[in-house]
Coordinates of C-alpha atoms and ligand atoms in Angstrom, one line a residue:
Chain A
M1 CA 34.6 29.3 -21.0
T2 CA 36.5 26.4 -21.5
W3 CA 36.9 25.1 -18.1
H4 CA 35.0 25.3 -14.5
M5 CA 36.4 24.5 -11.1
D6 CA 36.2 21.1 -9.8
G7 CA 35.2 20.5 -6.0
G8 CA 39.1 19.3 -5.3
L9 CA 40.7 22.5 -7.0
A10 CA 37.6 24.9 -4.7
T11 CA 38.8 23.5 -1.7
R12 CA 42.5 23.3 -2.4
Y13 CA 41.6 27.7 -3.0
A14 CA 39.7 28.0 -0.3
D15 CA 42.1 26.7 2.1
G16 CA 44.5 28.4 0.5
D17 CA 46.8 26.3 -0.8
L18 CA 46.8 27.0 -4.7
D19 CA 49.7 28.8 -5.8
A20 CA 49.6 32.4 -7.2
T21 CA 49.7 32.1 -10.4
L22 CA 46.5 29.1 -10.4
A23 CA 45.0 31.6 -7.5
A24 CA 45.1 34.4 -10.0
S25 CA 43.2 32.8 -12.8
V26 CA 40.9 30.7 -10.6
E27 CA 40.3 34.7 -9.5
A28 CA 39.5 35.5 -12.6
H29 CA 37.4 33.2 -13.6
L30 CA 35.2 33.4 -9.8
L31 CA 34.6 36.9 -10.9
A32 CA 32.7 35.9 -14.3
C33 CA 31.2 32.6 -13.4
A34 CA 28.8 32.6 -10.8
Q35 CA 28.2 28.8 -11.2
C36 CA 31.9 28.4 -9.9
R37 CA 31.6 31.0 -6.8
G38 CA 28.1 29.2 -5.9
L39 CA 30.7 25.6 -6.0
L40 CA 33.3 27.6 -3.5
A41 CA 31.0 28.9 -1.3
P42 CA 31.0 26.6 0.9
Q43 CA 34.2 25.3 1.0
V44 CA 35.4 29.0 2.5
P45 CA 35.7 28.9 6.0
R46 CA 33.3 31.3 8.3
A47 CA 36.9 32.8 10.0
R48 CA 38.5 33.0 6.7
L49 CA 35.7 34.6 5.3
D50 CA 35.5 37.4 8.0
R51 CA 38.8 37.9 7.9
V52 CA 38.7 39.0 4.3
W53 CA 36.1 40.9 5.3
D54 CA 37.8 42.9 8.4
E55 CA 40.4 43.8 5.7
I56 CA 38.0 45.3 3.5
A57 CA 36.5 47.1 6.4
E58 CA 39.5 48.6 7.5
A59 CA 40.7 49.8 4.0
V60 CA 37.0 51.1 3.6
D61 CA 36.4 52.7 6.7
S62 CA 39.2 53.6 8.6
P63 CA 38.7 56.9 7.9
V64 CA 41.3 59.5 6.6
P65 CA 42.4 61.3 9.0
G66 CA 41.8 65.8 9.1
P67 CA 44.1 67.9 7.5
F68 CA 46.9 68.4 11.0
E69 CA 46.4 64.5 11.9
R70 CA 47.3 63.8 8.1
L71 CA 50.5 66.6 7.9
L72 CA 51.7 65.0 11.6
R73 CA 52.1 61.3 10.3
L74 CA 53.3 63.2 6.8
V75 CA 56.4 64.7 9.2
G76 CA 56.5 61.1 10.7
V77 CA 54.8 61.8 13.7
R78 CA 52.8 57.7 14.6
D79 CA 49.0 58.2 14.3
H80 CA 48.5 57.6 17.7
T81 CA 50.2 60.3 18.9
A82 CA 49.1 62.3 16.2
R83 CA 45.3 61.6 16.8
L84 CA 46.4 62.7 20.6
L85 CA 47.6 66.1 19.4
A86 CA 44.4 66.9 16.6
A87 CA 42.0 66.6 19.5
A88 CA 44.0 69.9 21.4
Y89 CA 42.1 72.6 19.8
S90 CA 45.5 75.0 20.4
L91 CA 47.0 72.2 17.6
H92 CA 44.2 72.9 14.9
L93 CA 44.7 75.0 11.6
S94 CA 42.9 77.8 12.5
W95 CA 44.3 78.3 16.0
I96 CA 48.1 78.0 14.8
S97 CA 47.3 80.9 12.2
A98 CA 45.4 82.9 14.6
G99 CA 48.8 83.1 16.6
A100 CA 50.3 84.1 13.4
L101 CA 48.9 86.4 12.8
V102 CA 48.4 88.1 15.7
L103 CA 52.2 88.3 15.8
L104 CA 53.1 89.6 11.8
F105 CA 49.6 92.5 12.7
A106 CA 52.0 93.4 15.8
V107 CA 55.2 93.5 13.3
L108 CA 53.3 95.6 10.3
A109 CA 51.7 98.4 12.7
A110 CA 54.0 99.0 14.4
R111 CA 56.7 99.0 11.2
E112 CA 57.9 102.2 10.6
T113 CA 59.1 102.5 14.2
T114 CA 61.5 99.5 13.6
R115 CA 62.3 99.8 17.5
W116 CA 58.9 99.5 19.0
G117 CA 58.4 97.1 16.2
L118 CA 60.7 94.7 18.0
V119 CA 60.0 94.8 21.1
G120 CA 56.4 94.3 20.2
F121 CA 57.1 91.7 18.0
L122 CA 59.1 90.4 21.2
A123 CA 56.7 90.5 24.2
L124 CA 53.9 89.4 21.9
A125 CA 55.7 86.1 20.5
P126 CA 56.2 84.3 24.0
I127 CA 52.5 85.3 24.6
V128 CA 51.3 82.9 21.9
P129 CA 53.0 79.4 23.1
V130 CA 51.9 80.5 26.5
A131 CA 47.5 80.9 25.4
G132 CA 48.3 77.5 22.8
V133 CA 49.7 75.9 25.9
G134 CA 46.8 77.1 28.4
L135 CA 44.1 75.5 26.4
A136 CA 45.5 72.4 24.8
Y137 CA 45.0 70.1 28.3
G138 CA 42.9 69.9 31.5
R139 CA 39.6 69.6 32.5
G140 CA 38.4 73.4 30.7
A141 CA 40.2 73.2 27.4
D142 CA 39.3 69.4 26.7
P143 CA 35.7 67.9 26.2
A144 CA 36.6 64.4 27.2
Y145 CA 38.8 65.5 30.3
E146 CA 37.0 62.9 32.5
I147 CA 36.6 60.0 30.2
G148 CA 40.6 60.7 29.9
L149 CA 41.4 61.1 33.6
A150 CA 39.7 57.4 34.3
A151 CA 42.1 55.9 31.3
P152 CA 45.2 54.6 32.1
Y153 CA 46.8 56.7 29.6
S154 CA 49.4 59.2 31.3
A155 CA 47.8 62.0 31.6
F156 CA 51.1 63.7 32.4
K157 CA 52.6 62.3 29.1
V158 CA 49.9 63.9 27.0
M159 CA 50.0 67.4 28.8
L160 CA 54.2 67.2 27.5
M161 CA 53.5 66.1 24.7
R162 CA 51.1 68.7 23.2
A163 CA 53.0 71.2 25.1
A164 CA 56.0 70.5 22.8
A165 CA 53.9 70.2 19.8
V166 CA 52.4 73.8 20.7
L167 CA 55.6 75.1 21.2
V168 CA 57.0 74.0 17.7
T169 CA 53.7 74.7 15.6
S170 CA 53.6 78.8 17.4
A171 CA 58.1 79.1 17.6
L172 CA 58.3 77.9 13.5
P173 CA 56.0 80.9 12.3
A174 CA 57.2 83.4 15.0
L175 CA 60.4 82.7 13.4
V176 CA 60.2 82.9 10.1
I177 CA 58.1 86.4 10.6
G178 CA 60.6 87.4 13.2
F179 CA 63.3 87.1 10.5
A180 CA 61.3 88.1 7.4
L181 CA 60.3 91.2 8.5
L182 CA 62.7 92.8 11.2
G183 CA 66.1 91.6 9.8
Q184 CA 68.4 89.0 9.9
N185 CA 69.4 89.6 13.3
W186 CA 69.3 87.0 16.4
T187 CA 68.2 89.9 18.5
V188 CA 64.6 88.7 16.7
A189 CA 65.0 85.4 18.6
A190 CA 65.5 86.3 21.7
W191 CA 61.6 85.4 23.1
L192 CA 62.7 82.1 22.7
L193 CA 63.5 81.2 26.0
P194 CA 61.4 83.7 27.8
A195 CA 58.7 81.4 26.0
L196 CA 59.9 77.8 27.0
A197 CA 60.5 79.7 30.5
L198 CA 56.5 81.3 30.7
T199 CA 55.6 77.7 29.2
S200 CA 57.5 75.3 31.5
L201 CA 56.0 77.4 34.6
S202 CA 52.7 77.4 33.9
L203 CA 52.8 73.4 33.7
V204 CA 54.2 73.5 37.0
L205 CA 51.3 76.0 38.3
S206 CA 48.9 73.7 36.0
R207 CA 49.2 71.0 39.5
W208 CA 47.0 73.0 41.1
F209 CA 45.3 75.3 39.0
E210 CA 43.0 75.3 35.5
P211 CA 45.8 75.6 32.5
A212 CA 44.1 78.0 31.2
H213 CA 44.0 80.7 34.2
C214 CA 48.1 79.7 34.7
A215 CA 48.7 80.5 31.2
L216 CA 46.9 84.0 32.0
A217 CA 49.0 84.7 35.5
V218 CA 52.1 83.8 33.6
S219 CA 51.1 85.9 30.5
I220 CA 49.9 88.9 32.9
L221 CA 53.3 89.1 34.9
W222 CA 55.7 88.8 31.4
L223 CA 53.6 92.0 30.1
A224 CA 53.3 93.7 33.0
G225 CA 57.6 93.5 33.4
I226 CA 57.9 94.2 29.2
A227 CA 55.7 97.7 30.5
G228 CA 57.3 98.6 33.1
T229 CA 61.0 98.2 31.2
N230 CA 59.4 100.1 28.3
L231 CA 57.8 103.4 29.7
R232 CA 59.5 105.5 28.4
E233 CA 61.5 104.7 24.9
P234 CA 61.1 101.0 23.8
S235 CA 63.5 99.3 25.7
L236 CA 65.7 95.0 25.3
A237 CA 66.0 95.3 29.0
M238 CA 63.8 92.4 29.1
F239 CA 66.1 90.5 27.0
S240 CA 69.2 91.1 28.0
T241 CA 71.8 88.2 28.8
V242 CA 71.2 88.4 32.6
G243 CA 67.6 88.2 31.8
Q244 CA 68.4 85.0 29.3
L245 CA 70.0 83.6 32.0
G246 CA 67.1 83.9 34.1
Y247 CA 64.4 82.7 32.2
L248 CA 67.2 79.7 31.4
T249 CA 67.3 79.4 35.5
I250 CA 63.5 79.1 35.7
T251 CA 63.4 76.4 32.2
V252 CA 66.0 74.4 33.8
V253 CA 64.0 74.6 37.3
S254 CA 60.4 74.2 36.3
G255 CA 61.5 71.0 33.6
V256 CA 62.9 69.8 37.0
L257 CA 59.6 70.2 38.9
L258 CA 57.7 68.8 36.3
V259 CA 60.0 65.1 36.4
A260 CA 60.0 65.1 40.2
R261 CA 56.2 65.6 40.8
R262 CA 54.3 63.8 37.4
K263 CA 53.3 61.7 39.5
E264 CA 51.4 64.5 40.8
F265 CA 49.8 65.4 37.9
S266 CA 47.6 61.7 36.8
Chain B
M1 CA 32.9 41.1 44.9
S2 CA 34.5 42.8 42.3
V3 CA 33.4 46.2 43.6
V4 CA 33.9 46.6 47.7
V5 CA 33.1 49.7 49.6
E6 CA 33.5 50.6 52.7
G7 CA 32.4 53.6 54.8
L8 CA 33.0 56.3 52.2
T9 CA 33.2 59.8 52.7
K10 CA 34.0 62.4 50.7
A11 CA 33.6 66.3 50.6
Y12 CA 33.5 69.1 48.4
G13 CA 34.8 72.1 50.6
R14 CA 33.9 72.3 53.8
S15 CA 30.2 72.4 53.8
S16 CA 28.7 69.6 50.9
H17 CA 29.4 66.3 52.7
A18 CA 28.4 64.2 49.1
L19 CA 29.2 61.1 51.0
N20 CA 28.6 59.8 54.8
G21 CA 30.3 56.7 55.3
L22 CA 28.9 54.7 52.0
S23 CA 29.2 50.9 52.2
F24 CA 28.1 48.1 49.5
T25 CA 29.3 45.6 47.4
A26 CA 28.8 44.7 43.8
G27 CA 29.4 41.8 41.6
V28 CA 29.0 40.8 38.2
G29 CA 26.0 41.4 37.2
V30 CA 24.4 44.6 35.9
N31 CA 23.8 46.5 39.7
G32 CA 21.2 49.8 39.6
L33 CA 22.1 52.6 41.7
L34 CA 19.4 54.7 42.8
G35 CA 18.6 58.1 44.5
P36 CA 17.2 61.7 44.1
N37 CA 19.3 64.1 42.8
G38 CA 22.2 65.0 44.9
A39 CA 22.2 62.1 46.8
G40 CA 26.1 61.2 46.5
K41 CA 25.6 59.1 43.0
T42 CA 28.1 60.7 40.1
T43 CA 30.3 60.9 43.8
L44 CA 30.7 57.4 43.9
I45 CA 30.8 56.4 40.9
R46 CA 33.9 58.9 40.0
L47 CA 35.4 57.6 43.1
L48 CA 35.5 54.0 41.7
A49 CA 36.3 55.0 38.4
T50 CA 39.5 56.8 39.7
V51 CA 39.0 59.8 39.1
L52 CA 38.9 61.2 42.4
T53 CA 40.4 60.3 46.0
P54 CA 38.2 59.7 49.0
D55 CA 38.9 61.4 52.2
G56 CA 38.2 58.2 54.1
G57 CA 36.9 54.5 54.4
T58 CA 38.1 52.1 51.7
M59 CA 37.1 50.4 48.8
R60 CA 38.6 47.5 46.5
L61 CA 37.8 47.9 42.6
L62 CA 38.6 44.3 41.2
G63 CA 40.8 42.8 44.2
R64 CA 42.9 45.9 43.9
D65 CA 43.2 49.1 46.2
P66 CA 42.8 52.0 44.2
A67 CA 45.3 54.7 46.2
T68 CA 48.0 51.8 45.1
E69 CA 47.3 50.1 42.0
R70 CA 45.2 52.7 39.8
S71 CA 46.8 52.1 36.2
A72 CA 45.8 48.3 36.6
I73 CA 42.4 49.2 37.6
R74 CA 42.2 52.0 34.6
R75 CA 42.9 49.2 32.7
R76 CA 40.1 47.0 33.2
L77 CA 37.9 49.6 33.6
G78 CA 34.6 51.5 31.3
Y79 CA 33.2 54.9 32.2
L80 CA 30.5 56.7 31.1
P81 CA 30.6 60.1 33.3
Q82 CA 27.4 62.1 33.9
E83 CA 28.3 64.6 31.5
P84 CA 30.5 63.7 28.9
G85 CA 32.0 65.8 26.2
Y86 CA 33.1 65.3 22.8
H87 CA 36.5 66.5 20.7
R88 CA 32.9 67.3 18.7
G89 CA 35.1 68.1 15.2
F90 CA 36.1 64.8 16.0
T91 CA 34.2 61.6 14.0
V92 CA 32.2 59.2 15.8
F93 CA 35.1 56.2 14.4
E94 CA 37.8 58.7 15.3
F95 CA 36.4 60.0 18.2
V96 CA 36.0 56.2 19.9
D97 CA 39.3 55.5 18.7
Y98 CA 41.3 58.9 20.1
V99 CA 39.4 57.1 23.6
A100 CA 40.8 53.5 22.8
I101 CA 44.4 55.3 22.5
L102 CA 44.3 56.5 25.8
K103 CA 43.0 53.5 26.9
E104 CA 46.4 52.1 25.6
M105 CA 45.8 50.1 22.7
A106 CA 48.3 50.3 20.8
D107 CA 48.4 48.2 17.6
R108 CA 46.2 50.2 15.0
R109 CA 44.7 46.9 13.6
A110 CA 43.5 45.4 17.2
R111 CA 42.3 48.9 18.0
H112 CA 40.1 49.9 14.9
D113 CA 38.6 46.7 15.0
E114 CA 37.2 46.9 18.0
V115 CA 36.5 50.8 18.0
R116 CA 34.2 49.1 15.0
R117 CA 32.8 46.4 17.4
V118 CA 31.3 49.2 19.6
I119 CA 30.7 51.1 17.5
D120 CA 28.1 48.8 15.5
A121 CA 27.3 47.5 19.4
V122 CA 25.1 50.8 20.0
G123 CA 24.6 50.8 16.1
L124 CA 26.4 53.9 15.1
T125 CA 27.9 51.7 12.0
D126 CA 25.8 54.5 9.5
V127 CA 27.2 57.7 11.2
S128 CA 31.1 56.5 11.9
G129 CA 32.4 58.9 10.0
K130 CA 29.7 61.5 10.4
K131 CA 31.3 64.9 12.9
I132 CA 29.9 64.3 16.4
R133 CA 28.9 68.1 16.2
A134 CA 26.7 66.9 13.3
L135 CA 25.0 64.0 15.7
S136 CA 21.4 64.4 17.7
G137 CA 21.9 63.9 21.2
G138 CA 20.4 60.8 21.8
M139 CA 22.7 59.5 19.0
R140 CA 25.8 61.5 20.9
R141 CA 24.8 59.1 24.5
R142 CA 25.3 56.3 22.3
V143 CA 29.0 57.3 21.4
G144 CA 29.5 57.9 24.9
I145 CA 28.7 54.5 25.9
A146 CA 30.2 53.1 22.8
Q147 CA 33.8 54.4 24.2
A148 CA 32.9 52.7 27.8
L149 CA 33.0 49.4 26.2
L150 CA 36.5 49.4 24.7
G151 CA 38.2 46.7 26.0
E152 CA 35.5 44.4 27.3
P153 CA 36.2 45.7 30.6
E154 CA 35.7 44.1 33.7
L155 CA 34.4 47.0 35.6
V156 CA 31.6 49.2 33.7
L157 CA 30.7 52.6 35.3
L158 CA 27.9 54.1 33.6
D159 CA 26.5 57.4 34.7
E160 CA 22.5 58.0 34.0
P161 CA 23.3 56.4 30.4
T162 CA 19.6 56.4 29.4
A163 CA 19.1 59.8 30.1
G164 CA 18.0 61.3 26.3
L165 CA 17.4 58.3 25.0
D166 CA 14.4 57.5 22.9
P167 CA 11.9 54.2 24.3
E168 CA 13.3 52.2 21.1
E169 CA 17.1 53.5 22.0
R170 CA 16.1 52.6 25.9
L171 CA 15.3 49.4 24.7
R172 CA 18.0 48.7 22.8
F173 CA 20.1 49.9 25.5
R174 CA 18.9 47.3 28.5
E175 CA 19.4 44.8 26.2
L176 CA 23.0 45.5 25.6
I177 CA 23.9 46.7 29.2
S178 CA 22.2 43.2 30.2
R179 CA 24.4 41.1 27.8
I180 CA 27.7 42.8 29.3
G181 CA 26.2 42.0 32.4
E182 CA 26.0 38.6 31.5
N183 CA 30.4 38.2 33.1
R184 CA 31.0 42.0 34.0
T185 CA 30.1 44.1 36.7
V186 CA 28.1 47.0 35.3
I187 CA 27.6 49.9 37.9
L188 CA 24.3 51.4 36.3
S189 CA 23.0 55.3 38.4
T190 CA 20.0 56.0 36.8
H191 CA 16.7 57.6 38.1
Q192 CA 15.1 54.9 35.2
I193 CA 13.3 52.8 37.6
E194 CA 11.5 51.2 35.4
D195 CA 15.5 50.4 33.8
V196 CA 16.7 48.9 37.0
A197 CA 13.2 46.8 37.5
A198 CA 13.9 45.3 34.2
L199 CA 17.8 44.9 34.7
C200 CA 19.5 44.9 37.5
A201 CA 20.1 42.1 40.0
R202 CA 20.7 44.1 42.5
V203 CA 19.9 47.7 43.5
V204 CA 21.8 50.2 46.3
V205 CA 19.5 53.5 46.7
L206 CA 21.7 56.4 48.1
K207 CA 20.0 59.2 50.2
D208 CA 22.1 61.8 51.5
G209 CA 25.6 60.2 51.1
R210 CA 24.3 56.6 52.8
S211 CA 23.2 53.7 50.9
A212 CA 19.3 53.4 52.2
F213 CA 18.9 50.1 50.5
E214 CA 21.1 47.1 49.0
G215 CA 19.4 43.7 47.6
T216 CA 17.0 42.9 44.3
P217 CA 14.8 44.9 43.1
E218 CA 12.4 41.9 44.2
E219 CA 13.2 42.3 48.1
L220 CA 12.8 46.6 47.3
R221 CA 9.5 45.8 46.1
A222 CA 8.6 43.9 49.2
L223 CA 9.3 46.7 51.6
A224 CA 6.0 48.8 49.9
K225 CA 4.3 45.8 50.1
G226 CA 1.0 46.1 52.6
H227 CA 1.4 50.0 52.1
T228 CA 0.5 50.6 48.7
W229 CA -3.3 52.0 48.2
L230 CA -5.8 52.4 45.9
G231 CA -8.9 54.5 46.9
E232 CA -11.4 57.6 46.5
K233 CA -9.8 59.9 49.0
K234 CA -6.4 61.0 49.5
G235 CA -4.0 60.5 52.5
G236 CA -0.6 58.4 53.5
L237 CA 3.0 59.6 53.1
L238 CA 2.3 60.6 49.2
S239 CA -0.3 60.0 46.7
W240 CA -1.2 60.9 43.6
R241 CA -4.1 60.7 42.0
T242 CA -3.5 58.1 39.1
G243 CA -4.5 58.2 35.6
E244 CA -7.7 56.1 36.1
G245 CA -8.8 59.2 38.5
V246 CA -8.6 57.1 42.1
F247 CA -5.7 57.5 44.2
R248 CA -2.4 56.1 44.4
S249 CA -1.3 56.2 48.0
I250 CA 1.6 54.9 50.2
G251 CA 2.1 54.8 54.1
V252 CA -0.8 54.9 56.4
P253 CA -3.9 53.9 54.2
P254 CA -6.5 56.3 53.7
E255 CA -10.5 55.8 54.4
G256 CA -11.7 53.3 52.2
A257 CA -8.8 52.6 50.4
R258 CA -7.4 48.7 49.7
L259 CA -4.7 47.1 49.5
V260 CA -2.8 46.6 45.8
E261 CA 0.7 45.1 44.5
P262 CA 3.1 47.5 44.9
T263 CA 5.7 48.0 42.1
V264 CA 9.5 48.9 42.7
E265 CA 8.6 53.1 41.9
D266 CA 6.3 52.4 45.4
A267 CA 8.9 51.2 47.0
Y268 CA 11.6 53.4 46.0
L269 CA 9.4 56.5 47.1
L270 CA 7.9 55.0 50.2
L271 CA 11.5 54.6 51.3
L272 CA 12.8 58.0 50.3
G273 CA 9.4 59.8 51.8
E274 CA 10.1 63.5 52.0
A275 CA 13.1 63.4 49.7
A276 CA 11.7 61.8 46.9
L277 CA 9.3 64.2 46.7
V278 CA 11.0 66.9 46.5
A279 CA 13.6 65.6 43.9
A280 CA 10.9 64.9 41.8
G281 CA 9.6 68.4 41.6
Ligands
ATP301 N1 32.4 69.4 42.0 C1 31.8 69.5 43.0 N2 31.8 70.9 44.1 C2 31.4 71.2 44.7 N3 30.0 70.4 45.7 C3 29.4 69.2 44.4 C4 30.9 69.1 43.5 N4 29.9 67.7 43.2 C5 29.1 67.2 43.7 N5 28.7 68.2 44.9 C6 28.0 68.2 45.6 O1 28.2 66.8 46.2 C7 26.3 66.5 46.6 C8 26.1 65.0 45.7 O2 26.2 65.1 44.4 P1 26.3 64.1 43.6 O3 26.2 64.8 41.9 O4 27.0 63.0 43.6 O5 24.7 63.7 43.2 P2 23.7 62.9 42.5 O6 22.7 61.6 43.2 O7 25.0 62.1 41.5 O8 23.0 63.6 41.7 P3 22.0 63.4 40.2 O9 21.3 62.7 40.9 O10 21.7 64.9 40.1 O11 23.2 63.8 39.0 C9 25.4 67.1 46.4 O12 25.3 68.1 47.1 C10 26.4 68.7 44.9 O13 25.4 69.8 45.7
MG302 MG1 25.2 62.4 39.0
ZN303 ZN1 33.0 27.9 -13.8

């Protein structure tokens, strides 16, 4: 060691008045020299130390979020939105993959008779997002629901965000499975509007009933329709143009109702 | 007064009247809510937390009307429900951070600092990276208390926060609550009469959805002055054999008994009479 800090230098360093090069060489020296560290310690204002400490704490214990949250952030979702989504059980990877597996097995099981496979797939594909949305919010599904109710963040917004996320995370695998296993035909996407109609309808109903119950009721209604039109042979009657227009109408009307009555959801 | 409640009524369905015209006020300091099971404490706290809406009566919270200014009240509120649930897959930090987001703390750095502060306040810093499912019941309870302190709320509602805490932790908790109560309104429902005696400036005793007493713990204790007896024989309104083998009686004096200084608990029991006996099993 050829030099040591004097009081003046220590003060200027503590106040942050040194230029970057000089500060860096002071720091390099400080790492090796206990004597100068002792000289510096009383000079550093408490507030500055606290700030530095906070920064270190932030870097060290800001925990690495779970895999789903990281994935969301990767695709550009803001960190607090990602946390609100990660709290929903039906947005966990286990749930999402379970939904995809159900569809996959349904298609594979009916593979030999392609037409049944298609009907089965189209019938089940909307149920996956409806069930997911039904388990994404509300008293029964959200363990901290009561705490959330007393918080200012809009419960309506949480509901919509989670519903949208569930729709996306269940639609993507369903689209892949459909196009990969059932052919490059737009018919394999005919479940999309029914899925939108059923989920938005169950959102509207959840103003009065537990979301999971709404999802169940809507799903039963849907499956009854499918069963009714497929009594004898596989039929795509539920997916006709008229049907699709009907689903579109239900979606739009539900959407309008949701927006108009959003106050009643918190 | 930060909380002014008048003639509050709330019924669940047609038959069960949880609150029957309850009136009381609470100001800065720790306000205790006592009452037997089913007296309406939780119902009252949920009304104050703006989670329920009353059937009748008026409420003013922090000088505002919850019917029209709910969000403004929620921004200044901390709430620990009687049976709080947790996202068990979250770590302690993640869960408290989750609630902080619901409390609209948008800036991440400031939010994380606040999350660390409340986790530290309940002594959970060492386990802040642990999954909630891996915590003991008492530690989970402390996570619940931590989230209620986020954002330094002016009105803190705690529904039986000390249930399930060990004595040492209860003591720590008393310290924490009394510190919070220095410049904020804390409403604390509990069955722990010692907690009330130790830290509450005021007590409200609920009975059948109404206020049966409102005042300081000392005033409550004074109710039992001249009505608390110690003697060889059983008697009075309530009577039980103490550890020393003599009977402590409240109410009419049994033969040969002598008057003793009452505790807050004696007064509470006297006030509730039969109801307390039933509740105590
Ligand atoms: N969700 C509910 N549905 C129907 N009745 C309810 C409901 N919640 C409470 N009650 C009834 O309202 C009354 C008051 O209950 P409350 O939970 O407010 O009492 P409490 O004083 O908090 O009791 P405890 O000390 O057991 O927590 C009770 O008779 C209870 O049965
Ligand atoms: Mg209760
Ligand atoms: Zn040196």
